[in-house]
Short mmCIF file of C-alpha atoms in Angstrom, two decimals:
data_model
loop_
_atom_site.label_atom_id
_atom_site.label_comp_id
_atom_site.label_asym_id
_atom_site.label_seq_id
_atom_site.Cartn_x
_atom_site.Cartn_y
_atom_site.Cartn_z
CA MET A 11 35.49 43.77 123.16
CA ILE A 12 38.24 44.36 125.50
CA GLY A 13 37.85 41.65 127.84
CA VAL A 14 38.42 39.05 124.76
CA PHE A 15 41.42 41.56 123.78
CA LEU A 16 43.30 41.40 127.25
CA GLY A 17 41.65 38.21 127.35
CA ILE A 18 43.71 36.37 125.13
CA ALA A 19 47.01 38.36 125.29
CA VAL A 20 47.06 37.01 128.43
CA VAL A 21 46.86 33.33 127.25
CA LEU A 22 49.49 34.92 124.84
CA VAL A 23 51.95 35.93 128.00
CA ALA A 24 51.33 32.80 129.12
CA PHE A 25 52.43 30.46 126.10
CA GLY A 26 55.31 31.85 125.79
CA GLY A 27 56.73 32.61 129.47
CA LEU A 28 56.58 28.67 128.70
CA LEU A 29 58.50 28.35 125.35
CA ALA A 30 61.11 31.38 127.30
CA ALA A 31 61.20 28.46 130.12
CA THR A 32 61.91 25.84 128.18
CA ASP A 33 64.65 27.60 126.23
CA ALA A 34 66.58 27.79 129.21
CA ALA A 35 65.78 24.07 129.57
CA LEU A 36 67.88 23.53 126.95
CA ALA A 37 70.44 25.59 126.65
CA ALA A 38 70.60 23.96 130.73
CA LEU A 39 71.10 20.23 128.95
CA SER A 40 73.46 18.81 126.82
CA ARG A 41 72.09 16.09 124.31
CA VAL A 42 73.80 13.47 126.56
CA ASP A 43 70.75 14.71 129.45
CA LEU A 44 68.37 15.00 127.18
CA ALA A 45 69.32 11.34 125.09
CA ASP A 46 69.52 9.74 129.47
CA LEU A 47 66.03 11.71 129.73
CA ALA A 48 64.28 10.28 126.88
CA SER A 49 65.36 6.81 128.24
CA ARG A 50 62.90 7.31 131.66
CA SER A 51 60.27 9.30 130.21
CA ARG A 52 56.78 8.55 128.28
CA SER A 53 58.27 11.23 126.08
CA ARG A 54 61.05 9.40 124.39
CA ARG A 55 60.61 9.84 120.51
CA SER A 56 60.07 14.15 120.95
CA LEU A 57 63.55 13.50 123.34
CA LEU A 58 65.27 11.50 121.19
CA ALA A 59 64.00 13.89 118.12
CA ILE A 60 64.69 17.08 120.12
CA ALA A 61 68.41 15.75 121.08
CA ASP A 62 69.20 15.05 117.78
CA ASP A 63 69.05 18.62 116.72
CA VAL A 64 68.74 21.24 119.01
CA GLY A 65 69.26 24.08 117.40
CA ALA A 66 66.51 23.79 115.05
CA HIS A 67 64.41 23.35 117.97
CA VAL A 68 65.16 25.88 120.09
CA ASN A 69 64.82 27.91 116.90
CA ALA A 70 61.29 27.67 116.35
CA VAL A 71 60.40 27.75 120.26
CA ASN A 72 61.98 31.02 120.09
CA PHE A 73 59.98 32.13 116.77
CA LEU A 74 57.18 31.84 118.69
CA ARG A 75 57.77 32.74 121.40
CA VAL A 76 58.34 36.04 119.67
CA VAL A 77 55.00 35.67 117.90
CA SER A 78 53.28 35.34 121.45
CA GLU A 79 54.66 38.65 123.08
CA THR A 80 54.24 40.82 119.46
CA GLY A 81 50.85 38.89 119.62
CA ALA A 82 49.89 40.09 123.19
CA ALA A 83 51.01 44.05 122.18
CA VAL A 84 48.92 44.12 119.87
CA LEU A 85 46.15 42.97 121.63
CA VAL A 86 46.89 45.27 124.63
CA THR A 87 47.05 48.34 122.61
CA LEU A 88 44.23 47.36 120.38
CA ALA A 89 42.14 46.99 123.93
CA LEU A 90 43.81 50.52 125.14
CA THR A 91 42.21 52.20 122.03
CA ILE A 92 38.46 51.63 123.11
CA VAL A 93 38.92 53.26 126.40
CA ILE A 94 41.55 55.74 126.19
CA GLU A 95 41.07 58.55 122.46
CA GLU A 96 44.45 60.22 122.70
CA TRP A 97 46.36 57.84 121.40
CA TRP A 98 49.62 59.01 122.44
CA TRP A 99 48.83 58.03 126.40
CA VAL A 100 48.05 54.45 124.69
CA LEU A 101 50.74 53.60 123.15
CA LEU A 102 53.13 55.16 126.31
CA LEU A 103 50.79 52.69 128.59
CA SER A 104 50.92 49.89 125.85
CA VAL A 105 54.85 50.21 126.49
CA LEU A 106 55.28 49.80 130.01
CA ILE A 107 53.05 47.39 130.99
CA MET A 108 54.04 45.13 127.71
CA THR A 109 58.16 45.26 129.53
CA ALA A 110 56.99 45.04 132.61
CA THR A 111 54.55 41.96 132.04
CA SER A 112 57.16 40.81 129.61
CA PHE A 113 60.53 41.30 131.56
CA VAL A 114 59.00 39.41 135.15
CA LEU A 115 56.07 37.08 133.14
CA VAL A 116 57.90 36.62 130.06
CA GLY A 117 61.79 37.53 129.99
CA SER A 118 63.10 36.66 133.75
CA SER A 119 61.13 34.25 135.81
CA PRO A 120 60.01 31.62 133.00
CA ARG A 121 64.09 31.48 132.39
CA SER A 122 64.73 31.13 136.36
CA VAL A 123 62.13 27.94 136.43
CA GLY A 124 63.83 26.75 133.40
CA ARG A 125 67.65 26.64 134.47
CA ALA A 126 66.45 26.06 137.77
CA HIS A 127 64.31 22.33 136.30
CA ALA A 128 65.87 21.96 133.98
CA ARG A 129 64.18 17.27 133.58
CA GLY A 130 60.64 18.45 134.57
CA VAL A 131 60.49 21.72 131.92
CA ILE A 132 61.61 18.86 129.09
CA GLY A 133 60.08 16.86 129.82
CA PHE A 134 56.81 18.47 130.00
CA ALA A 135 57.86 20.19 126.84
CA ALA A 136 59.43 18.52 124.96
CA PRO A 137 55.53 16.97 122.81
CA LEU A 138 54.99 21.06 122.42
CA VAL A 139 58.35 21.58 121.00
CA ARG A 140 58.34 18.92 119.52
CA GLY A 141 55.31 19.90 117.45
CA ILE A 142 56.00 23.37 117.07
CA ARG A 143 59.55 22.37 115.06
CA VAL A 144 56.73 20.06 113.10
CA ILE A 145 55.51 23.07 112.26
CA LEU A 146 57.10 25.99 112.11
CA GLY A 147 60.47 24.46 111.11
CA PRO A 148 60.79 26.27 107.50
CA VAL A 149 59.47 28.94 108.36
CA ALA A 150 61.49 29.64 111.82
CA ASP A 151 64.92 27.72 109.31
CA LEU A 152 64.60 30.94 106.60
CA LEU A 153 63.42 33.66 109.68
CA VAL A 154 67.10 31.80 110.45
CA ALA A 155 68.94 31.72 106.73
CA ILE A 156 68.78 35.41 106.85
CA GLY A 157 69.90 36.37 109.79
CA ASN A 158 72.56 34.30 108.67
CA ARG A 159 73.56 35.88 105.86
CA VAL A 160 72.59 39.34 107.19
CA THR A 161 75.25 39.02 110.05
CA PRO A 162 77.21 36.28 109.86
CA GLY A 163 79.14 34.38 112.23
CA ARG A 164 79.01 31.39 114.26
CA PRO A 165 75.39 29.90 115.14
CA SER A 166 74.05 31.65 117.47
CA THR A 167 73.11 27.99 118.93
CA ALA A 168 77.23 27.56 119.65
CA THR A 169 77.54 26.84 123.27
CA PHE A 170 80.74 28.19 123.17
CA SER A 171 81.70 30.59 120.47
CA SER A 172 86.14 30.33 121.14
CA GLU A 173 88.36 28.21 123.60
CA GLU A 174 88.49 31.78 126.47
CA GLN A 175 84.49 31.49 126.55
CA LEU A 176 85.05 28.64 127.48
CA LEU A 177 87.82 29.19 129.74
CA SER A 178 86.95 32.16 131.01
CA MET A 179 82.84 30.41 132.21
CA VAL A 180 85.67 28.10 134.00
CA ASP A 181 87.16 30.94 135.60
CA GLU A 182 83.29 31.78 136.42
CA ALA A 183 82.35 28.55 138.14
CA THR A 184 85.22 28.42 139.98
CA GLU A 185 84.30 32.51 141.78
CA ALA A 186 81.49 30.61 141.99
CA ASP A 187 81.92 28.00 144.73
CA VAL A 188 81.30 25.14 141.65
CA LEU A 189 84.37 24.61 141.10
CA GLU A 190 87.26 23.58 142.48
CA GLU A 191 90.35 25.55 142.39
CA ASP A 192 92.31 22.61 141.42
CA ASP A 193 89.75 21.44 138.47
CA ARG A 194 90.40 25.27 137.15
CA GLU A 195 94.01 24.67 136.82
CA LEU A 196 94.34 21.53 135.64
CA ILE A 197 91.41 22.43 133.02
CA HIS A 198 93.55 25.53 132.32
CA SER A 199 96.09 23.09 131.91
CA ILE A 200 95.17 21.02 129.38
CA PHE A 201 94.38 23.95 127.31
CA GLU A 202 98.16 25.85 127.31
CA TRP A 203 99.86 21.84 127.63
CA GLY A 204 98.05 21.77 123.49
CA ASP A 205 100.95 23.75 123.06
CA THR A 206 103.48 24.29 124.67
CA VAL A 207 106.39 21.74 122.44
CA VAL A 208 109.49 19.43 123.18
CA ARG A 209 111.76 22.37 124.40
CA GLU A 210 109.50 24.28 127.02
CA VAL A 211 109.74 20.62 129.12
CA MET A 212 112.38 18.56 128.16
CA ILE A 213 115.37 18.24 130.94
CA PRO A 214 118.01 20.73 129.35
CA ARG A 215 121.70 19.74 127.26
CA THR A 216 123.78 20.58 129.90
CA ASP A 217 121.15 19.27 133.48
CA MET A 218 120.78 15.48 132.06
CA VAL A 219 123.08 12.21 133.49
CA THR A 220 124.57 9.91 130.75
CA VAL A 221 127.35 7.20 131.07
CA ASP A 222 129.88 6.47 128.50
CA ASP A 223 129.82 3.42 126.37
CA ASP A 224 132.76 1.88 127.55
CA VAL A 225 131.21 1.65 131.16
CA THR A 226 130.80 -1.19 132.45
CA ALA A 227 127.32 -2.37 134.43
CA GLY A 228 129.05 -2.18 137.93
CA GLN A 229 129.78 0.85 136.74
CA ALA A 230 127.52 2.20 135.41
CA MET A 231 124.92 0.50 138.54
CA GLY A 232 127.64 2.67 140.76
CA GLN A 233 126.07 5.56 139.08
CA PHE A 234 122.54 4.89 139.34
CA LEU A 235 122.56 4.82 142.96
CA ARG A 236 125.03 7.96 143.24
CA THR A 237 122.56 10.22 140.99
CA GLY A 238 119.32 8.38 141.69
CA VAL A 239 118.05 7.64 137.94
CA SER A 240 116.23 5.12 136.35
CA ARG A 241 117.54 5.10 132.99
CA MET A 242 120.87 6.99 131.31
CA PRO A 243 121.24 8.08 127.42
CA VAL A 244 124.14 5.63 126.52
CA THR A 245 127.04 8.50 124.79
CA GLY A 246 130.06 7.38 122.70
CA ARG A 247 132.24 10.49 121.61
CA ASP A 248 130.01 13.65 123.34
CA VAL A 249 126.22 13.62 123.56
CA ASP A 250 125.97 14.59 120.49
CA GLU A 251 126.37 10.78 120.12
CA VAL A 252 123.53 8.97 121.25
CA LEU A 253 124.12 5.21 121.62
CA GLY A 254 120.94 4.19 123.25
CA ILE A 255 119.58 4.44 126.51
CA LEU A 256 120.75 1.85 129.66
CA TYR A 257 118.14 1.55 132.06
CA LEU A 258 118.69 0.55 135.66
CA ARG A 259 117.00 -2.83 136.17
CA ASP A 260 118.41 -4.02 133.31
CA VAL A 261 121.70 -3.74 135.32
CA ALA A 262 120.09 -4.60 138.41
CA ARG A 263 118.79 -8.22 136.50
CA LEU A 264 122.24 -8.96 134.62
CA LEU A 265 123.97 -8.47 138.27
CA HIS A 266 121.79 -10.30 140.87
CA GLU A 267 121.89 -13.44 138.16
CA GLY A 268 125.94 -13.71 139.47
CA ARG A 269 127.13 -13.59 135.89
CA ARG A 270 130.77 -14.00 135.98
CA ASP A 271 132.03 -11.69 133.36
CA SER A 272 128.72 -9.23 134.44
CA ASP A 273 131.13 -7.01 135.95
CA ALA A 274 132.86 -7.25 132.44
CA VAL A 275 130.16 -6.92 130.55
CA LEU A 276 129.73 -3.26 128.54
CA VAL A 277 126.68 -1.51 128.84
CA THR A 278 126.26 -0.76 124.74
CA GLU A 279 125.25 -4.38 125.05
CA LEU A 280 122.65 -3.28 127.20
CA ALA A 281 121.22 -0.46 126.57
CA ARG A 282 117.97 0.22 124.39
CA PRO A 283 117.16 1.65 121.35
CA ALA A 284 116.55 5.45 122.20
CA GLN A 285 113.85 7.31 120.91
CA PHE A 286 114.79 10.81 119.08
CA VAL A 287 111.89 13.57 119.01
CA PRO A 288 112.53 17.64 117.62
CA GLU A 289 112.42 19.60 120.43
CA SER A 290 109.25 21.90 117.58
CA LYS A 291 107.63 18.74 118.26
CA LYS A 292 103.67 19.40 120.81
CA ALA A 293 103.73 18.03 123.62
CA ASP A 294 101.01 15.88 123.35
CA ASP A 295 101.67 14.42 120.36
CA THR A 296 105.27 13.50 121.91
CA LEU A 297 102.73 11.77 124.77
CA ARG A 298 101.26 9.59 122.97
CA GLU A 299 103.82 8.12 120.57
CA MET A 300 105.72 7.47 123.77
CA GLN A 301 102.84 5.58 125.30
CA ARG A 302 103.11 3.34 122.20
CA GLU A 303 106.15 2.80 121.70
CA ALA A 304 106.38 1.82 124.97
CA ASN A 305 108.94 4.48 125.95
CA HIS A 306 109.37 6.42 128.83
CA LEU A 307 112.31 8.40 128.16
CA ALA A 308 113.11 10.02 124.55
CA MET A 309 116.67 12.34 123.61
CA VAL A 310 115.73 16.15 121.71
CA VAL A 311 117.25 17.00 118.91
CA ASP A 312 117.40 20.54 118.18
CA GLU A 313 117.12 22.36 115.00
CA TYR A 314 120.58 21.09 113.58
CA GLY A 315 120.34 17.87 113.85
CA GLY A 316 122.05 17.98 117.83
CA ILE A 317 120.51 16.50 121.31
CA ALA A 318 119.04 19.30 122.58
CA GLY A 319 118.51 17.94 125.46
CA LEU A 320 115.80 15.54 126.74
CA VAL A 321 112.48 14.49 127.47
CA THR A 322 110.33 11.65 129.75
CA LEU A 323 106.93 10.14 130.76
CA GLU A 324 107.84 11.97 134.66
CA ASP A 325 107.32 15.83 132.10
CA LEU A 326 104.77 16.02 131.06
CA ILE A 327 102.38 14.28 132.79
CA GLU A 328 104.10 17.35 135.51
CA GLU A 329 103.39 19.65 132.21
CA LEU A 330 99.16 18.74 133.43
CA VAL A 331 98.95 17.54 137.13
CA GLY A 332 101.58 19.44 137.81
CA ASP A 333 104.57 18.66 140.31
CA ILE A 334 105.33 15.18 141.26
CA SER A 335 107.23 14.85 143.45
CA ASP A 336 109.01 11.11 145.18
CA GLU A 337 111.85 10.59 147.50
CA TYR A 338 114.89 11.47 144.68
CA ASP A 339 113.84 15.08 144.26
CA ARG A 340 115.56 17.89 146.20
CA ASP A 341 113.49 21.24 147.29
CA VAL A 342 115.16 24.54 146.22
CA ALA A 343 112.64 27.65 146.18
CA ASP A 344 112.03 28.88 143.07
CA VAL A 345 112.37 32.32 144.78
CA THR A 346 114.07 33.52 148.44
CA GLU A 347 114.00 37.32 149.58
CA LEU A 348 117.42 37.54 150.91
CA GLY A 349 117.07 41.63 151.85
CA GLU A 350 118.14 44.52 150.83
CA GLY A 351 116.50 44.06 147.42
CA ARG A 352 118.33 41.14 146.95
CA TRP A 353 116.70 37.23 146.10
CA ARG A 354 117.72 33.57 146.01
CA VAL A 355 116.25 32.13 142.33
CA ARG A 356 116.23 28.41 140.91
CA ALA A 357 118.40 28.52 138.09
CA ALA A 358 115.88 26.81 136.22
CA LEU A 359 113.20 29.73 137.27
CA ALA A 360 112.31 31.27 134.00
CA THR A 361 113.50 34.71 132.63
CA ASP A 362 109.85 36.30 131.70
CA GLU A 363 109.26 35.17 135.50
CA LEU A 364 112.29 37.24 136.14
CA GLY A 365 111.43 39.84 135.09
CA ASP A 366 107.54 39.71 136.69
CA LEU A 367 109.45 39.07 139.50
CA PHE A 368 111.44 43.37 139.18
CA GLY A 369 108.89 44.74 136.62
CA ILE A 370 110.61 45.05 133.85
CA GLU A 371 110.55 43.10 130.89
CA LEU A 372 113.27 39.93 130.52
CA ASP A 373 112.81 38.72 127.72
CA ASP A 374 116.42 36.55 124.84
CA ASP A 375 114.64 34.42 122.03
CA ASP A 376 117.64 31.89 122.51
CA VAL A 377 117.47 31.01 126.10
CA ASP A 378 114.35 29.85 128.58
CA SER A 379 115.76 30.52 132.21
CA VAL A 380 117.76 31.95 134.69
CA GLY A 381 121.16 29.83 133.95
CA GLY A 382 120.80 29.74 131.10
CA LEU A 383 120.63 33.74 130.41
CA LEU A 384 123.72 33.72 132.88
CA THR A 385 125.72 31.29 130.60
CA LYS A 386 125.04 33.44 127.30
CA VAL A 387 126.28 36.26 128.50
CA LEU A 388 129.06 34.69 130.23
CA GLY A 389 130.44 33.43 127.20
CA ARG A 390 131.16 29.90 128.52
CA LEU A 391 129.40 27.60 132.07
CA PRO A 392 129.67 29.64 135.62
CA ASP A 393 131.99 28.87 138.12
CA VAL A 394 130.48 30.36 142.08
CA GLY A 395 131.48 33.78 141.81
CA SER A 396 130.98 34.86 138.60
CA THR A 397 128.63 37.89 138.33
CA VAL A 398 127.46 39.54 135.08
CA THR A 399 124.90 42.21 133.77
CA VAL A 400 121.87 42.12 132.45
CA SER A 401 119.10 44.99 131.79
CA GLY A 402 119.54 47.37 134.66
CA LEU A 403 119.97 43.40 136.99
CA VAL A 404 122.80 41.74 138.43
CA LEU A 405 122.91 38.11 138.89
CA THR A 406 125.43 36.01 139.99
CA ALA A 407 126.23 32.47 140.64
CA GLU A 408 125.42 30.95 143.61
CA ARG A 409 125.24 27.45 143.98
CA THR A 410 126.61 25.00 141.48
CA ASP A 411 126.75 21.12 141.73
CA GLY A 412 127.69 17.61 140.02
CA ARG A 413 131.09 16.46 138.40
CA ARG A 414 129.21 18.62 135.79
CA GLY A 415 129.46 21.44 137.88
CA ARG A 416 125.28 22.09 137.40
CA LEU A 417 124.21 25.32 138.54
CA ARG A 418 121.49 25.65 140.42
CA THR A 419 120.49 28.71 142.76
CA VAL A 420 121.78 32.61 141.20
CA VAL A 421 121.04 36.24 143.39
CA VAL A 422 119.81 38.45 141.38
CA GLU A 423 119.63 42.42 142.76
CA ARG A 424 119.11 45.45 140.46
CA ASP A 425 122.61 47.81 139.29
CA PRO A 426 123.31 50.14 142.04
CA ASP A 427 124.89 52.61 139.56
CA LEU A 428 121.47 52.24 137.92
CA ALA A 429 119.73 52.58 141.15
CA ASP A 430 121.35 56.04 142.14
CA ALA A 431 121.11 56.97 139.19
CA GLU A 432 117.73 56.52 139.04
CA GLU A 433 117.62 58.10 142.58
CA ALA A 434 119.98 60.67 141.10
CA PHE A 435 116.88 62.08 138.32
CA GLY A 436 114.41 61.16 140.56
CA THR A 437 112.51 58.50 138.01
CA ASP A 438 110.34 55.80 139.27
CA THR A 439 110.71 52.83 137.66
CA PRO A 440 108.49 49.47 137.74
CA ALA A 441 111.91 47.22 138.99
CA ALA A 442 112.51 50.28 142.23
CA GLY A 443 111.48 48.59 145.28
CA VAL A 444 109.99 45.73 144.58
CA ARG A 445 110.03 43.55 146.91
CA THR A 446 106.73 41.86 146.03
CA PRO A 447 107.82 38.18 143.48
CA ALA A 448 104.78 38.58 140.84
CA ARG A 449 101.37 36.74 140.56
CA GLY A 450 102.35 32.79 139.94
CA ILE A 451 106.46 33.00 141.71
CA ARG A 452 106.67 30.77 144.54
CA THR A 453 108.16 31.66 146.87
CA GLY A 454 109.50 30.65 149.78
CA ALA A 455 108.16 27.33 149.07
CA ARG A 456 109.65 24.32 148.45
CA ALA A 457 109.43 22.98 144.61
CA PRO A 458 110.85 19.71 143.71
CA GLU A 459 114.16 20.77 141.09
CA LYS A 460 113.55 19.26 137.87
CA GLU A 461 115.38 15.38 137.62
CA GLN A 462 116.08 12.91 135.26
CA ARG A 463 114.22 9.95 135.45
#
């Protein structure tokens, strides 16, 4: 009798191992993989049925695996009771034997084989899996339904329960050299892009290159050549009155045709209708709209109806794939250390990145960039040498260019008076002694300045 019990237990353990390998293989293959395997397998109907409802088949397989392991444990216990009289010895030995057996022969090894040879395992076990589902499916479904009522939530057969879990798996795949670092950054950018609004991507109003409505085509061509842009908003009395968008190719075509009156043609006659989008609109929706309307440039409108800036297709795509440099981009370092606690930063550097650089909380709901923060506190457009103090930091406008006096770089250092006070009182704030920029800020590396194209 002992031999019968142990023999059946061995068969059940082996069967449980096969089911564990099958479960791991199903987890490793997608529905597309199963459908592709079905087109080249003799078990085509079974594989297609499994691909149609993977979760139900996984539940049935797991249910029968648990039954097999439980049955084997009971049979081993019965066999031991025949040769051992002390009940506690029987329980102890059966627990030790089945724990080791289940871990090695059902849990660990078969699952490793199933993950490593998923297609081969499923190709072999597909008819068995389908049969188990047909016979035990209702019972397994009932138990799963009861479990879901007790612990409601996302079904256990779901591959990912959240966006964070998926991104975490992408990070793990990168660490294991399954994905390249560039691929990881692209995947993260795609998910972050869904939450990005146009205001975060646009070229601000103060940095726009525009052309007045009384300018001729010849004069506009000169402005195109000086600035290096290919499209310019045509404005009326002020920047908020956008009459259209002037394209370089339209001006070039007119001048190339050699019409006698070409130099007298006003830009308003060549301007195309402008597209307007609210600054709160999602970047992905804006990209689709611009593709649909075949526009490369759109004007961004704030909540009061004024012009907040403009956004181009290049700006939107750069949010996904990173900076796209061309022959017109001028290189400006994000952050450059000048020594003695002084740093040169781009005026377009985000305020939170500057805060990370000095180890302080630096956030403002009204502005996003260092240049914007300096302008807000100063109360006017900064000149070279204009200085303000914000949150213990001294910001000094270093370089401006263009006829509009566009701010390019700012020199930042900790307030000397605050530093002396901290030293006198022996305080040690996070900002003290900072010499290494936060992660993600390019120090000394040349980064293309975002410009209108």
